[in-house]
Amino acid sequence: MRRAGRRGYSDPMKAFAPGQRWTYRTRPGEETSTLMVLGRDQSAAGQVAVSVRIEDIVLRPPIGGIITELMHAPIEETALRQSVTELLQEGLPLPSDLGSYETWRLEFEKGGAGAFDLPLADTLDLIDRAAEHQPPSLQHPLFRKTNVQIIAPFEEEETPAGHSQGRGGQA
Protein backbone atom coordinates (compact mmCIF):
# COMPACT_ATOMS: atom_id res chain seq x y z
CA MET A 1 0.00 0.00 0.00
CA ARG A 2 1.39 3.43 -0.93
CA ARG A 3 0.75 6.94 0.24
CA ALA A 4 -0.50 9.10 -2.59
CA GLY A 5 1.84 11.96 -1.93
CA ARG A 6 2.43 14.37 0.90
CA ARG A 7 -0.43 15.33 3.22
CA GLY A 8 -2.65 18.03 1.80
CA TYR A 9 -1.79 17.32 -1.83
CA SER A 10 -3.12 14.85 -4.32
CA ASP A 11 -4.16 14.93 -7.94
CA PRO A 12 -7.88 15.75 -7.82
CA MET A 13 -8.30 14.42 -11.37
CA LYS A 14 -6.66 11.05 -10.73
CA ALA A 15 -8.88 8.26 -12.05
CA PHE A 16 -10.84 6.36 -9.44
CA ALA A 17 -9.56 2.80 -9.02
CA PRO A 18 -10.31 -0.07 -6.63
CA GLY A 19 -8.23 0.02 -3.45
CA GLN A 20 -7.94 3.80 -3.19
CA ARG A 21 -8.73 5.57 0.09
CA TRP A 22 -9.91 9.20 -0.18
CA THR A 23 -10.96 11.95 2.17
CA TYR A 24 -14.07 13.84 1.15
CA ARG A 25 -16.21 16.82 2.09
CA THR A 26 -17.88 15.28 5.12
CA ARG A 27 -20.90 16.11 7.19
CA PRO A 28 -20.29 17.99 10.46
CA GLY A 29 -19.01 15.61 13.13
CA GLU A 30 -17.67 13.08 10.61
CA GLU A 31 -14.40 14.82 9.77
CA THR A 32 -12.38 11.60 10.19
CA SER A 33 -14.56 9.71 7.70
CA THR A 34 -12.92 8.28 4.60
CA LEU A 35 -14.07 6.27 1.63
CA MET A 36 -12.54 3.31 -0.15
CA VAL A 37 -13.14 2.75 -3.84
CA LEU A 38 -14.51 -0.74 -4.54
CA GLY A 39 -15.01 -0.40 -8.29
CA ARG A 40 -15.81 1.87 -11.23
CA ASP A 41 -18.55 0.67 -13.57
CA GLN A 42 -20.43 1.82 -16.65
CA SER A 43 -24.06 1.10 -17.48
CA ALA A 44 -25.36 0.12 -20.91
CA ALA A 45 -26.58 3.74 -21.23
CA GLY A 46 -23.10 5.11 -20.53
CA GLN A 47 -23.64 6.23 -16.91
CA VAL A 48 -20.42 5.88 -14.88
CA ALA A 49 -20.67 5.09 -11.18
CA VAL A 50 -18.05 4.51 -8.52
CA SER A 51 -18.88 2.11 -5.71
CA VAL A 52 -17.44 3.09 -2.36
CA ARG A 53 -17.26 1.84 1.20
CA ILE A 54 -17.64 4.67 3.73
CA GLU A 55 -16.10 4.49 7.21
CA ASP A 56 -16.42 6.56 10.40
CA ILE A 57 -19.93 7.86 9.77
CA VAL A 58 -22.97 8.17 12.02
CA LEU A 59 -26.27 6.91 10.64
CA ARG A 60 -29.17 6.21 12.97
CA PRO A 61 -31.36 3.36 11.71
CA PRO A 62 -34.96 3.07 12.90
CA ILE A 63 -34.13 -0.07 14.89
CA GLY A 64 -31.80 1.95 17.11
CA GLY A 65 -28.06 1.97 17.47
CA ILE A 66 -25.58 3.64 15.17
CA ILE A 67 -24.23 2.59 11.80
CA THR A 68 -20.57 3.60 11.51
CA GLU A 69 -19.73 1.93 8.21
CA LEU A 70 -21.63 1.69 4.94
CA MET A 71 -20.15 -1.24 3.04
CA HIS A 72 -21.45 -0.26 -0.42
CA ALA A 73 -22.78 2.96 -1.88
CA PRO A 74 -22.82 3.57 -5.66
CA ILE A 75 -22.22 7.25 -6.51
CA GLU A 76 -22.18 8.81 -9.98
CA GLU A 77 -18.58 9.58 -10.86
CA THR A 78 -19.19 13.32 -11.35
CA ALA A 79 -20.84 13.61 -7.91
CA LEU A 80 -18.00 11.70 -6.27
CA ARG A 81 -15.41 13.85 -8.06
CA GLN A 82 -17.06 16.92 -6.47
CA SER A 83 -16.87 15.25 -3.05
CA VAL A 84 -13.30 13.96 -2.76
CA THR A 85 -10.55 16.17 -1.38
CA GLU A 86 -7.42 14.05 -1.01
CA LEU A 87 -6.17 10.67 -2.16
CA LEU A 88 -4.63 9.10 0.94
CA GLN A 89 -3.66 5.60 -0.19
CA GLU A 90 -3.65 3.32 -3.22
CA GLY A 91 -3.42 -0.43 -3.63
CA LEU A 92 -5.34 -1.34 -0.48
CA PRO A 93 -6.81 -4.85 -0.40
CA LEU A 94 -10.55 -4.89 -1.03
CA PRO A 95 -12.91 -6.21 1.65
CA SER A 96 -13.68 -9.92 1.37
CA ASP A 97 -17.47 -9.38 1.32
CA LEU A 98 -18.32 -7.70 -1.98
CA GLY A 99 -21.62 -9.53 -2.48
CA SER A 100 -23.85 -6.44 -2.48
CA TYR A 101 -21.45 -4.62 -4.81
CA GLU A 102 -21.38 -7.55 -7.25
CA THR A 103 -25.18 -7.90 -7.22
CA TRP A 104 -25.59 -4.17 -7.83
CA ARG A 105 -22.89 -4.12 -10.56
CA LEU A 106 -24.58 -6.84 -12.62
CA GLU A 107 -27.89 -4.95 -12.53
CA PHE A 108 -26.25 -1.57 -13.16
CA GLU A 109 -24.45 -2.81 -16.26
CA LYS A 110 -27.82 -3.95 -17.67
CA GLY A 111 -29.54 -0.68 -16.73
CA GLY A 112 -31.57 -2.20 -13.90
CA ALA A 113 -29.92 -0.30 -11.03
CA GLY A 114 -28.80 3.26 -10.51
CA ALA A 115 -26.41 5.35 -8.47
CA PHE A 116 -26.72 8.35 -6.20
CA ASP A 117 -26.20 11.60 -8.12
CA LEU A 118 -25.59 13.84 -5.10
CA PRO A 119 -22.28 14.67 -3.41
CA LEU A 120 -21.42 12.05 -0.81
CA ALA A 121 -22.32 14.14 2.27
CA ASP A 122 -25.74 14.91 0.75
CA THR A 123 -26.22 11.22 -0.06
CA LEU A 124 -25.55 10.32 3.59
CA ASP A 125 -28.03 13.00 4.68
CA LEU A 126 -30.62 11.51 2.33
CA ILE A 127 -30.07 8.02 3.76
CA ASP A 128 -30.30 9.40 7.30
CA ARG A 129 -33.56 11.24 6.57
CA ALA A 130 -35.07 8.15 4.94
CA ALA A 131 -34.21 6.09 8.02
CA GLU A 132 -35.55 8.69 10.42
CA HIS A 133 -39.12 8.30 9.15
CA GLN A 134 -39.26 4.50 9.07
CA PRO A 135 -40.73 2.73 12.11
CA PRO A 136 -38.98 -0.58 12.84
CA SER A 137 -41.92 -2.58 11.51
CA LEU A 138 -41.59 -0.82 8.15
CA GLN A 139 -37.83 -0.78 7.93
CA HIS A 140 -36.26 0.55 4.79
CA PRO A 141 -34.51 -2.32 2.94
CA LEU A 142 -31.16 -0.58 3.45
CA PHE A 143 -31.27 -1.41 7.15
CA ARG A 144 -32.11 -5.07 6.59
CA LYS A 145 -28.96 -5.59 4.53
CA THR A 146 -26.29 -7.85 5.92
CA ASN A 147 -23.47 -5.51 4.89
CA VAL A 148 -24.47 -2.80 7.37
CA GLN A 149 -22.82 -2.81 10.78
CA ILE A 150 -25.00 -1.55 13.62
CA ILE A 151 -23.34 -0.73 16.91
CA ALA A 152 -25.65 -0.97 19.93
CA PRO A 153 -27.60 -3.56 21.83
CA PHE A 154 -30.88 -4.62 20.25
CA GLU A 155 -33.78 -5.80 22.36
CA GLU A 156 -37.20 -7.16 21.53
CA GLU A 157 -40.05 -5.56 23.40
CA GLU A 158 -43.71 -6.50 23.44
CA THR A 159 -46.21 -3.89 22.25
CA PRO A 160 -49.71 -3.71 23.77
CA ALA A 161 -51.07 -5.64 20.77
CA GLY A 162 -48.64 -8.48 21.53
CA HIS A 163 -46.33 -7.75 18.57
CA SER A 164 -42.58 -7.64 18.99
CA GLN A 165 -40.95 -4.35 18.24
CA GLY A 166 -37.20 -3.76 18.16
CA ARG A 167 -35.60 -1.13 20.31
CA GLY A 168 -31.94 -0.23 20.06
CA GLY A 169 -29.87 0.96 22.94
CA GLN A 170 -27.51 3.87 23.23
CA ALA A 171 -24.08 3.43 21.71
mmCIF file of C-alpha atoms in Angstrom:
data_model
loop_
_atom_site.group_PDB
_atom_site.id
_atom_site.type_symbol
_atom_site.label_atom_id
_atom_site.label_comp_id
_atom_site.label_asym_id
_atom_site.label_seq_id
_atom_site.Cartn_x
_atom_site.Cartn_y
_atom_site.Cartn_z
ATOM 1 C CA MET A 1 0.000 0.000 0.000
ATOM 2 C CA ARG A 2 1.392 3.428 -0.926
ATOM 3 C CA ARG A 3 0.747 6.936 0.239
ATOM 4 C CA ALA A 4 -0.501 9.098 -2.587
ATOM 5 C CA GLY A 5 1.838 11.957 -1.926
ATOM 6 C CA ARG A 6 2.435 14.365 0.899
ATOM 7 C CA ARG A 7 -0.429 15.326 3.222
ATOM 8 C CA GLY A 8 -2.650 18.031 1.796
ATOM 9 C CA TYR A 9 -1.793 17.323 -1.834
ATOM 10 C CA SER A 10 -3.117 14.847 -4.322
ATOM 11 C CA ASP A 11 -4.159 14.932 -7.937
ATOM 12 C CA PRO A 12 -7.884 15.754 -7.822
ATOM 13 C CA MET A 13 -8.296 14.422 -11.367
ATOM 14 C CA LYS A 14 -6.657 11.046 -10.728
ATOM 15 C CA ALA A 15 -8.880 8.257 -12.053
ATOM 16 C CA PHE A 16 -10.845 6.356 -9.439
ATOM 17 C CA ALA A 17 -9.558 2.798 -9.023
ATOM 18 C CA PRO A 18 -10.306 -0.069 -6.630
ATOM 19 C CA GLY A 19 -8.233 0.017 -3.452
ATOM 20 C CA GLN A 20 -7.936 3.805 -3.186
ATOM 21 C CA ARG A 21 -8.733 5.573 0.094
ATOM 22 C CA TRP A 22 -9.909 9.200 -0.180
ATOM 23 C CA THR A 23 -10.957 11.954 2.173
ATOM 24 C CA TYR A 24 -14.073 13.842 1.147
ATOM 25 C CA ARG A 25 -16.209 16.820 2.089
ATOM 26 C CA THR A 26 -17.879 15.278 5.123
ATOM 27 C CA ARG A 27 -20.895 16.110 7.193
ATOM 28 C CA PRO A 28 -20.290 17.994 10.465
ATOM 29 C CA GLY A 29 -19.007 15.614 13.135
ATOM 30 C CA GLU A 30 -17.673 13.080 10.614
ATOM 31 C CA GLU A 31 -14.397 14.822 9.769
ATOM 32 C CA THR A 32 -12.381 11.597 10.186
ATOM 33 C CA SER A 33 -14.564 9.707 7.704
ATOM 34 C CA THR A 34 -12.917 8.279 4.595
ATOM 35 C CA LEU A 35 -14.074 6.274 1.633
ATOM 36 C CA MET A 36 -12.542 3.306 -0.146
ATOM 37 C CA VAL A 37 -13.144 2.753 -3.845
ATOM 38 C CA LEU A 38 -14.513 -0.739 -4.540
ATOM 39 C CA GLY A 39 -15.009 -0.396 -8.287
ATOM 40 C CA ARG A 40 -15.808 1.867 -11.230
ATOM 41 C CA ASP A 41 -18.547 0.666 -13.568
ATOM 42 C CA GLN A 42 -20.428 1.820 -16.647
ATOM 43 C CA SER A 43 -24.059 1.096 -17.478
ATOM 44 C CA ALA A 44 -25.359 0.124 -20.912
ATOM 45 C CA ALA A 45 -26.581 3.737 -21.232
ATOM 46 C CA GLY A 46 -23.098 5.109 -20.525
ATOM 47 C CA GLN A 47 -23.635 6.233 -16.914
ATOM 48 C CA VAL A 48 -20.425 5.877 -14.883
ATOM 49 C CA ALA A 49 -20.668 5.085 -11.176
ATOM 50 C CA VAL A 50 -18.049 4.512 -8.518
ATOM 51 C CA SER A 51 -18.881 2.106 -5.711
ATOM 52 C CA VAL A 52 -17.443 3.089 -2.363
ATOM 53 C CA ARG A 53 -17.256 1.840 1.198
ATOM 54 C CA ILE A 54 -17.639 4.667 3.727
ATOM 55 C CA GLU A 55 -16.102 4.485 7.209
ATOM 56 C CA ASP A 56 -16.418 6.557 10.404
ATOM 57 C CA ILE A 57 -19.932 7.859 9.767
ATOM 58 C CA VAL A 58 -22.968 8.172 12.023
ATOM 59 C CA LEU A 59 -26.272 6.915 10.635
ATOM 60 C CA ARG A 60 -29.171 6.212 12.965
ATOM 61 C CA PRO A 61 -31.360 3.360 11.712
ATOM 62 C CA PRO A 62 -34.957 3.069 12.896
ATOM 63 C CA ILE A 63 -34.130 -0.068 14.888
ATOM 64 C CA GLY A 64 -31.797 1.952 17.107
ATOM 65 C CA GLY A 65 -28.062 1.973 17.473
ATOM 66 C CA ILE A 66 -25.575 3.644 15.171
ATOM 67 C CA ILE A 67 -24.234 2.588 11.796
ATOM 68 C CA THR A 68 -20.573 3.595 11.506
ATOM 69 C CA GLU A 69 -19.727 1.928 8.211
ATOM 70 C CA LEU A 70 -21.629 1.690 4.942
ATOM 71 C CA MET A 71 -20.149 -1.237 3.035
ATOM 72 C CA HIS A 72 -21.452 -0.262 -0.420
ATOM 73 C CA ALA A 73 -22.782 2.958 -1.876
ATOM 74 C CA PRO A 74 -22.818 3.573 -5.655
ATOM 75 C CA ILE A 75 -22.216 7.251 -6.510
ATOM 76 C CA GLU A 76 -22.179 8.806 -9.981
ATOM 77 C CA GLU A 77 -18.580 9.578 -10.864
ATOM 78 C CA THR A 78 -19.194 13.319 -11.347
ATOM 79 C CA ALA A 79 -20.840 13.615 -7.909
ATOM 80 C CA LEU A 80 -18.000 11.698 -6.268
ATOM 81 C CA ARG A 81 -15.413 13.847 -8.056
ATOM 82 C CA GLN A 82 -17.061 16.924 -6.473
ATOM 83 C CA SER A 83 -16.872 15.250 -3.053
ATOM 84 C CA VAL A 84 -13.296 13.962 -2.763
ATOM 85 C CA THR A 85 -10.554 16.171 -1.378
ATOM 86 C CA GLU A 86 -7.422 14.054 -1.006
ATOM 87 C CA LEU A 87 -6.174 10.671 -2.162
ATOM 88 C CA LEU A 88 -4.625 9.099 0.942
ATOM 89 C CA GLN A 89 -3.660 5.598 -0.193
ATOM 90 C CA GLU A 90 -3.653 3.322 -3.217
ATOM 91 C CA GLY A 91 -3.416 -0.427 -3.630
ATOM 92 C CA LEU A 92 -5.344 -1.340 -0.481
ATOM 93 C CA PRO A 93 -6.807 -4.854 -0.402
ATOM 94 C CA LEU A 94 -10.547 -4.885 -1.027
ATOM 95 C CA PRO A 95 -12.908 -6.211 1.648
ATOM 96 C CA SER A 96 -13.681 -9.920 1.366
ATOM 97 C CA ASP A 97 -17.468 -9.381 1.321
ATOM 98 C CA LEU A 98 -18.318 -7.700 -1.976
ATOM 99 C CA GLY A 99 -21.622 -9.527 -2.482
ATOM 100 C CA SER A 100 -23.845 -6.444 -2.485
ATOM 101 C CA TYR A 101 -21.452 -4.620 -4.814
ATOM 102 C CA GLU A 102 -21.383 -7.554 -7.254
ATOM 103 C CA THR A 103 -25.183 -7.903 -7.224
ATOM 104 C CA TRP A 104 -25.593 -4.167 -7.826
ATOM 105 C CA ARG A 105 -22.889 -4.123 -10.555
ATOM 106 C CA LEU A 106 -24.579 -6.845 -12.617
ATOM 107 C CA GLU A 107 -27.894 -4.953 -12.528
ATOM 108 C CA PHE A 108 -26.247 -1.569 -13.162
ATOM 109 C CA GLU A 109 -24.449 -2.815 -16.260
ATOM 110 C CA LYS A 110 -27.822 -3.953 -17.673
ATOM 111 C CA GLY A 111 -29.542 -0.682 -16.734
ATOM 112 C CA GLY A 112 -31.571 -2.203 -13.904
ATOM 113 C CA ALA A 113 -29.924 -0.301 -11.029
ATOM 114 C CA GLY A 114 -28.804 3.261 -10.506
ATOM 115 C CA ALA A 115 -26.411 5.347 -8.468
ATOM 116 C CA PHE A 116 -26.724 8.354 -6.203
ATOM 117 C CA ASP A 117 -26.197 11.599 -8.116
ATOM 118 C CA LEU A 118 -25.591 13.842 -5.097
ATOM 119 C CA PRO A 119 -22.284 14.673 -3.410
ATOM 120 C CA LEU A 120 -21.420 12.050 -0.807
ATOM 121 C CA ALA A 121 -22.322 14.145 2.271
ATOM 122 C CA ASP A 122 -25.740 14.910 0.753
ATOM 123 C CA THR A 123 -26.223 11.219 -0.056
ATOM 124 C CA LEU A 124 -25.548 10.316 3.587
ATOM 125 C CA ASP A 125 -28.031 13.000 4.682
ATOM 126 C CA LEU A 126 -30.615 11.508 2.328
ATOM 127 C CA ILE A 127 -30.072 8.017 3.758
ATOM 128 C CA ASP A 128 -30.295 9.403 7.296
ATOM 129 C CA ARG A 129 -33.563 11.240 6.570
ATOM 130 C CA ALA A 130 -35.074 8.152 4.938
ATOM 131 C CA ALA A 131 -34.207 6.086 8.017
ATOM 132 C CA GLU A 132 -35.553 8.689 10.417
ATOM 133 C CA HIS A 133 -39.118 8.296 9.150
ATOM 134 C CA GLN A 134 -39.265 4.500 9.074
ATOM 135 C CA PRO A 135 -40.734 2.734 12.105
ATOM 136 C CA PRO A 136 -38.978 -0.578 12.841
ATOM 137 C CA SER A 137 -41.918 -2.580 11.511
ATOM 138 C CA LEU A 138 -41.591 -0.820 8.145
ATOM 139 C CA GLN A 139 -37.827 -0.783 7.926
ATOM 140 C CA HIS A 140 -36.258 0.547 4.789
ATOM 141 C CA PRO A 141 -34.511 -2.315 2.941
ATOM 142 C CA LEU A 142 -31.161 -0.581 3.451
ATOM 143 C CA PHE A 143 -31.272 -1.410 7.146
ATOM 144 C CA ARG A 144 -32.111 -5.073 6.592
ATOM 145 C CA LYS A 145 -28.957 -5.588 4.529
ATOM 146 C CA THR A 146 -26.289 -7.854 5.924
ATOM 147 C CA ASN A 147 -23.470 -5.511 4.895
ATOM 148 C CA VAL A 148 -24.470 -2.804 7.371
ATOM 149 C CA GLN A 149 -22.817 -2.814 10.780
ATOM 150 C CA ILE A 150 -25.002 -1.546 13.625
ATOM 151 C CA ILE A 151 -23.340 -0.728 16.911
ATOM 152 C CA ALA A 152 -25.654 -0.968 19.932
ATOM 153 C CA PRO A 153 -27.601 -3.562 21.827
ATOM 154 C CA PHE A 154 -30.883 -4.618 20.246
ATOM 155 C CA GLU A 155 -33.775 -5.801 22.362
ATOM 156 C CA GLU A 156 -37.203 -7.157 21.525
ATOM 157 C CA GLU A 157 -40.052 -5.562 23.403
ATOM 158 C CA GLU A 158 -43.714 -6.498 23.442
ATOM 159 C CA THR A 159 -46.207 -3.891 22.249
ATOM 160 C CA PRO A 160 -49.709 -3.712 23.767
ATOM 161 C CA ALA A 161 -51.072 -5.645 20.772
ATOM 162 C CA GLY A 162 -48.636 -8.478 21.530
ATOM 163 C CA HIS A 163 -46.329 -7.752 18.572
ATOM 164 C CA SER A 164 -42.584 -7.637 18.991
ATOM 165 C CA GLN A 165 -40.947 -4.351 18.235
ATOM 166 C CA GLY A 166 -37.199 -3.761 18.160
ATOM 167 C CA ARG A 167 -35.603 -1.128 20.312
ATOM 168 C CA GLY A 168 -31.943 -0.229 20.063
ATOM 169 C CA GLY A 169 -29.870 0.962 22.941
ATOM 170 C CA GLN A 170 -27.512 3.869 23.228
ATOM 171 C CA ALA A 171 -24.085 3.425 21.711
#
